[in-house]
Amino acid sequence: MKTKMVRLGTYVSQDAYKLLRELTELYGNQSNVLDQAIRLLYDVSKYGSKADRILIREKLINEFENILISKKNFMHLLEGKKEGLFDEDVITAVILSFVDESMDSKSFFPKMMDALKKIYVEGNRWFTNIEYKETESGYKVTFYHNLNSEFSDFASEYFRRFFKIGYKIVEEQKLNKLFILQVSEF
């Protein structure tokens, strides 16, 4: 169903108008630019944030190669409690909060993988990419990163534990900049 459009008449600064013109090339037309900008600001405000806070986070992540980690996990690191980083309940709750499907659904695995990408590639930047392919026995999941084999060891264990929610790991391969988990249903 097509969304009903409403005419909007207003004035903006010349600087904002130049930005609008540039963004029009990216988004197709001025209506799309304004629609995206308003939705983004609305979503940001729902979490009690301001746009400048988001931009600061993005600058820290992109320019200084920071990753996001929860306060709880940061404290586990400081206290030398590496095992605490593998809290399956937290991992599962975070990922499942992004998936709106029953675990019994055939579309659950692809939606879960989309959630993993949103969280661990786009969000906290642990990985440069996560790919999966359906195989005869389940799924081949490849996690790409730009760290070292120690991170592959840590992250593969992290996700081995996560996949216990309804899957088993039938094969694992760890390399310096990636690791692969062959996942099948129980």
Tab-separated table of N, CA and C in Angstrom, residues 81-158:
chain	number	residue	atom	x	y	z
A	81	LYS	N	38.310	-12.208	34.556
A	81	LYS	CA	37.319	-13.293	34.546
A	81	LYS	C	36.855	-13.550	33.114
A	82	LYS	N	37.729	-14.109	32.323
A	82	LYS	CA	37.432	-14.338	30.908
A	82	LYS	C	36.180	-15.199	30.722
A	83	GLU	N	35.969	-16.155	31.594
A	83	GLU	CA	34.805	-17.038	31.470
A	83	GLU	C	33.489	-16.250	31.542
A	84	GLY	N	33.489	-15.146	32.258
A	84	GLY	CA	32.295	-14.316	32.367
A	84	GLY	C	31.880	-13.675	31.046
A	85	LEU	N	32.810	-13.582	30.107
A	85	LEU	CA	32.499	-13.004	28.791
A	85	LEU	C	31.575	-13.904	27.980
A	86	PHE	N	31.475	-15.155	28.380
A	86	PHE	CA	30.688	-16.124	27.623
A	86	PHE	C	29.290	-16.333	28.201
A	87	ASP	N	28.724	-15.344	28.815
A	87	ASP	CA	27.395	-15.457	29.425
A	87	ASP	C	26.350	-15.676	28.325
A	88	GLU	N	25.936	-16.936	28.147
A	88	GLU	CA	25.025	-17.285	27.062
A	88	GLU	C	23.688	-16.555	27.158
A	89	ASP	N	23.198	-16.339	28.373
A	89	ASP	CA	21.903	-15.677	28.526
A	89	ASP	C	21.928	-14.264	27.963
A	90	VAL	N	23.022	-13.539	28.199
A	90	VAL	CA	23.134	-12.171	27.687
A	90	VAL	C	23.234	-12.185	26.165
A	91	ILE	N	24.095	-13.042	25.623
A	91	ILE	CA	24.265	-13.139	24.178
A	91	ILE	C	22.917	-13.441	23.530
A	92	THR	N	22.244	-14.446	24.048
A	92	THR	CA	20.963	-14.867	23.480
A	92	THR	C	19.930	-13.759	23.579
A	93	ALA	N	19.815	-13.119	24.724
A	93	ALA	CA	18.821	-12.052	24.898
A	93	ALA	C	19.063	-10.905	23.936
A	94	VAL	N	20.311	-10.505	23.775
A	94	VAL	CA	20.622	-9.388	22.867
A	94	VAL	C	20.246	-9.751	21.438
A	95	ILE	N	20.668	-10.908	20.989
A	95	ILE	CA	20.410	-11.290	19.596
A	95	ILE	C	18.922	-11.520	19.362
A	96	LEU	N	18.261	-12.227	20.259
A	96	LEU	CA	16.847	-12.507	20.062
A	96	LEU	C	15.983	-11.247	20.153
A	97	SER	N	16.488	-10.203	20.795
A	97	SER	CA	15.721	-8.953	20.838
A	97	SER	C	15.607	-8.310	19.456
A	98	PHE	N	16.457	-8.739	18.518
A	98	PHE	CA	16.418	-8.223	17.153
A	98	PHE	C	15.638	-9.130	16.201
A	99	VAL	N	15.216	-10.317	16.668
A	99	VAL	CA	14.542	-11.285	15.795
A	99	VAL	C	13.083	-11.395	16.213
A	100	ASP	N	12.193	-11.206	15.247
A	100	ASP	CA	10.773	-11.259	15.557
A	100	ASP	C	10.110	-12.522	14.994
A	101	GLU	N	10.821	-13.628	15.081
A	101	GLU	CA	10.328	-14.911	14.586
A	101	GLU	C	10.445	-15.958	15.686
A	102	SER	N	9.588	-16.944	15.629
A	102	SER	CA	9.695	-18.092	16.526
A	102	SER	C	10.903	-18.919	16.113
A	103	MET	N	11.572	-19.519	17.082
A	103	MET	CA	12.743	-20.341	16.773
A	103	MET	C	12.361	-21.549	15.925
A	104	ASP	N	11.085	-21.916	15.920
A	104	ASP	CA	10.612	-23.045	15.120
A	104	ASP	C	10.379	-22.667	13.663
A	105	SER	N	10.350	-21.391	13.369
A	105	SER	CA	10.077	-20.905	12.018
A	105	SER	C	11.235	-21.211	11.072
A	106	LYS	N	10.904	-21.505	9.812
A	106	LYS	CA	11.943	-21.765	8.805
A	106	LYS	C	12.760	-20.505	8.519
A	107	SER	N	12.176	-19.341	8.734
A	107	SER	CA	12.901	-18.093	8.460
A	107	SER	C	13.693	-17.605	9.677
A	108	PHE	N	13.684	-18.387	10.775
A	108	PHE	CA	14.380	-17.942	11.979
A	108	PHE	C	15.880	-17.796	11.756
A	109	PHE	N	16.531	-18.827	11.184
A	109	PHE	CA	17.987	-18.774	11.031
A	109	PHE	C	18.435	-17.577	10.189
A	110	PRO	N	17.843	-17.342	9.003
A	110	PRO	CA	18.250	-16.152	8.234
A	110	PRO	C	18.023	-14.842	8.997
A	111	LYS	N	16.917	-14.749	9.723
A	111	LYS	CA	16.665	-13.521	10.485
A	111	LYS	C	17.637	-13.388	11.649
A	112	MET	N	17.996	-14.503	12.259
A	112	MET	CA	18.989	-14.473	13.322
A	112	MET	C	20.341	-14.022	12.762
A	113	MET	N	20.693	-14.509	11.588
A	113	MET	CA	21.955	-14.104	10.967
A	113	MET	C	21.937	-12.615	10.608
A	114	ASP	N	20.798	-12.108	10.153
A	114	ASP	CA	20.679	-10.663	9.901
A	114	ASP	C	20.900	-9.887	11.197
A	115	ALA	N	20.340	-10.413	12.294
A	115	ALA	CA	20.535	-9.766	13.596
A	115	ALA	C	21.999	-9.804	14.008
A	116	LEU	N	22.668	-10.939	13.797
A	116	LEU	CA	24.098	-11.029	14.119
A	116	LEU	C	24.886	-9.971	13.351
A	117	LYS	N	24.566	-9.799	12.080
A	117	LYS	CA	25.259	-8.786	11.276
A	117	LYS	C	24.998	-7.385	11.823
A	118	LYS	N	23.739	-7.096	12.142
A	118	LYS	CA	23.412	-5.767	12.677
A	118	LYS	C	24.188	-5.490	13.957
A	119	ILE	N	24.247	-6.488	14.825
A	119	ILE	CA	24.876	-6.287	16.132
A	119	ILE	C	26.397	-6.319	16.043
A	120	TYR	N	26.950	-7.348	15.409
A	120	TYR	CA	28.391	-7.595	15.495
A	120	TYR	C	29.210	-7.036	14.326
A	121	VAL	N	28.556	-6.652	13.227
A	121	VAL	CA	29.276	-6.015	12.116
A	121	VAL	C	28.982	-4.521	12.125
A	122	GLU	N	27.700	-4.160	12.058
A	122	GLU	CA	27.325	-2.748	11.984
A	122	GLU	C	27.362	-2.057	13.347
A	123	GLY	N	26.933	-2.758	14.385
A	123	GLY	CA	26.813	-2.152	15.700
A	123	GLY	C	28.109	-2.069	16.469
A	124	ASN	N	28.541	-3.192	17.019
A	124	ASN	CA	29.729	-3.106	17.883
A	124	ASN	C	31.035	-3.377	17.155
A	125	ARG	N	30.983	-3.664	15.869
A	125	ARG	CA	32.152	-3.743	14.988
A	125	ARG	C	33.184	-4.804	15.386
A	126	TRP	N	32.706	-5.916	15.916
A	126	TRP	CA	33.635	-7.001	16.205
A	126	TRP	C	34.134	-7.631	14.909
A	127	PHE	N	33.271	-7.636	13.881
A	127	PHE	CA	33.589	-8.318	12.627
A	127	PHE	C	33.463	-7.366	11.449
A	128	THR	N	34.191	-7.681	10.382
A	128	THR	CA	34.060	-6.917	9.147
A	128	THR	C	32.919	-7.469	8.302
A	129	ASN	N	32.608	-8.752	8.488
A	129	ASN	CA	31.480	-9.354	7.781
A	129	ASN	C	31.144	-10.689	8.436
A	130	ILE	N	29.894	-11.092	8.284
A	130	ILE	CA	29.440	-12.421	8.683
A	130	ILE	C	28.615	-12.936	7.515
A	131	GLU	N	28.983	-14.109	7.017
A	131	GLU	CA	28.256	-14.715	5.900
A	131	GLU	C	27.774	-16.091	6.316
A	132	TYR	N	26.682	-16.528	5.709
A	132	TYR	CA	26.244	-17.902	5.925
A	132	TYR	C	25.720	-18.469	4.610
A	133	LYS	N	25.890	-19.775	4.476
A	133	LYS	CA	25.384	-20.507	3.310
A	133	LYS	C	24.661	-21.732	3.826
A	134	GLU	N	23.549	-22.025	3.195
A	134	GLU	CA	22.842	-23.250	3.541
A	134	GLU	C	23.583	-24.430	2.912
A	135	THR	N	23.780	-25.484	3.690
A	135	THR	CA	24.449	-26.689	3.207
A	135	THR	C	23.484	-27.872	3.363
A	136	GLU	N	23.906	-29.037	2.938
A	136	GLU	CA	23.060	-30.230	3.070
A	136	GLU	C	22.747	-30.543	4.526
A	137	SER	N	23.698	-30.279	5.406
A	137	SER	CA	23.517	-30.644	6.814
A	137	SER	C	23.167	-29.468	7.725
A	138	GLY	N	22.998	-28.282	7.175
A	138	GLY	CA	22.684	-27.119	8.006
A	138	GLY	C	23.168	-25.831	7.371
A	139	TYR	N	24.085	-25.148	8.066
A	139	TYR	CA	24.595	-23.857	7.597
A	139	TYR	C	26.094	-23.753	7.846
A	140	LYS	N	26.762	-23.124	6.915
A	140	LYS	CA	28.178	-22.791	7.076
A	140	LYS	C	28.217	-21.288	7.366
A	141	VAL	N	28.705	-20.940	8.558
A	141	VAL	CA	28.733	-19.540	8.985
A	141	VAL	C	30.191	-19.098	9.071
A	142	THR	N	30.520	-18.039	8.326
A	142	THR	CA	31.888	-17.531	8.306
A	142	THR	C	31.917	-16.138	8.929
A	143	PHE	N	32.785	-15.962	9.907
A	143	PHE	CA	32.956	-14.698	10.612
A	143	PHE	C	34.299	-14.105	10.191
A	144	TYR	N	34.290	-12.941	9.546
A	144	TYR	CA	35.513	-12.269	9.106
A	144	TYR	C	35.840	-11.127	10.067
A	145	HIS	N	37.108	-10.980	10.405
A	145	HIS	CA	37.518	-9.882	11.279
A	145	HIS	C	38.914	-9.426	10.883
A	146	ASN	N	39.373	-8.342	11.492
A	146	ASN	CA	40.710	-7.835	11.166
A	146	ASN	C	41.620	-7.830	12.400
A	147	LEU	N	41.382	-8.802	13.282
A	147	LEU	CA	42.221	-8.921	14.469
A	147	LEU	C	43.167	-10.111	14.277
A	148	ASN	N	43.370	-10.927	15.311
A	148	ASN	CA	44.343	-12.019	15.178
A	148	ASN	C	43.705	-13.355	15.554
A	149	SER	N	44.523	-14.400	15.580
A	149	SER	CA	44.005	-15.740	15.872
A	149	SER	C	43.480	-15.846	17.306
A	150	GLU	N	44.011	-15.051	18.212
A	150	GLU	CA	43.499	-15.055	19.588
A	150	GLU	C	42.036	-14.599	19.620
A	151	PHE	N	41.716	-13.601	18.795
A	151	PHE	CA	40.320	-13.165	18.698
A	151	PHE	C	39.476	-14.267	18.069
A	152	SER	N	40.006	-14.954	17.049
A	152	SER	CA	39.265	-16.082	16.449
A	152	SER	C	38.953	-17.132	17.505
A	153	ASP	N	39.924	-17.426	18.371
A	153	ASP	CA	39.703	-18.399	19.445
A	153	ASP	C	38.581	-17.942	20.372
A	154	PHE	N	38.668	-16.689	20.817
A	154	PHE	CA	37.660	-16.146	21.728
A	154	PHE	C	36.281	-16.120	21.071
A	155	ALA	N	36.192	-15.519	19.878
A	155	ALA	CA	34.893	-15.312	19.232
A	155	ALA	C	34.263	-16.635	18.796
A	156	SER	N	35.064	-17.592	18.382
A	156	SER	CA	34.477	-18.883	17.991
A	156	SER	C	33.858	-19.562	19.214
A	157	GLU	N	34.515	-19.482	20.358
A	157	GLU	CA	33.932	-20.041	21.583
A	157	GLU	C	32.662	-19.283	21.972
A	158	TYR	N	32.685	-17.984	21.852
A	158	TYR	CA	31.537	-17.127	22.149
A	158	TYR	C	30.323	-17.583	21.339
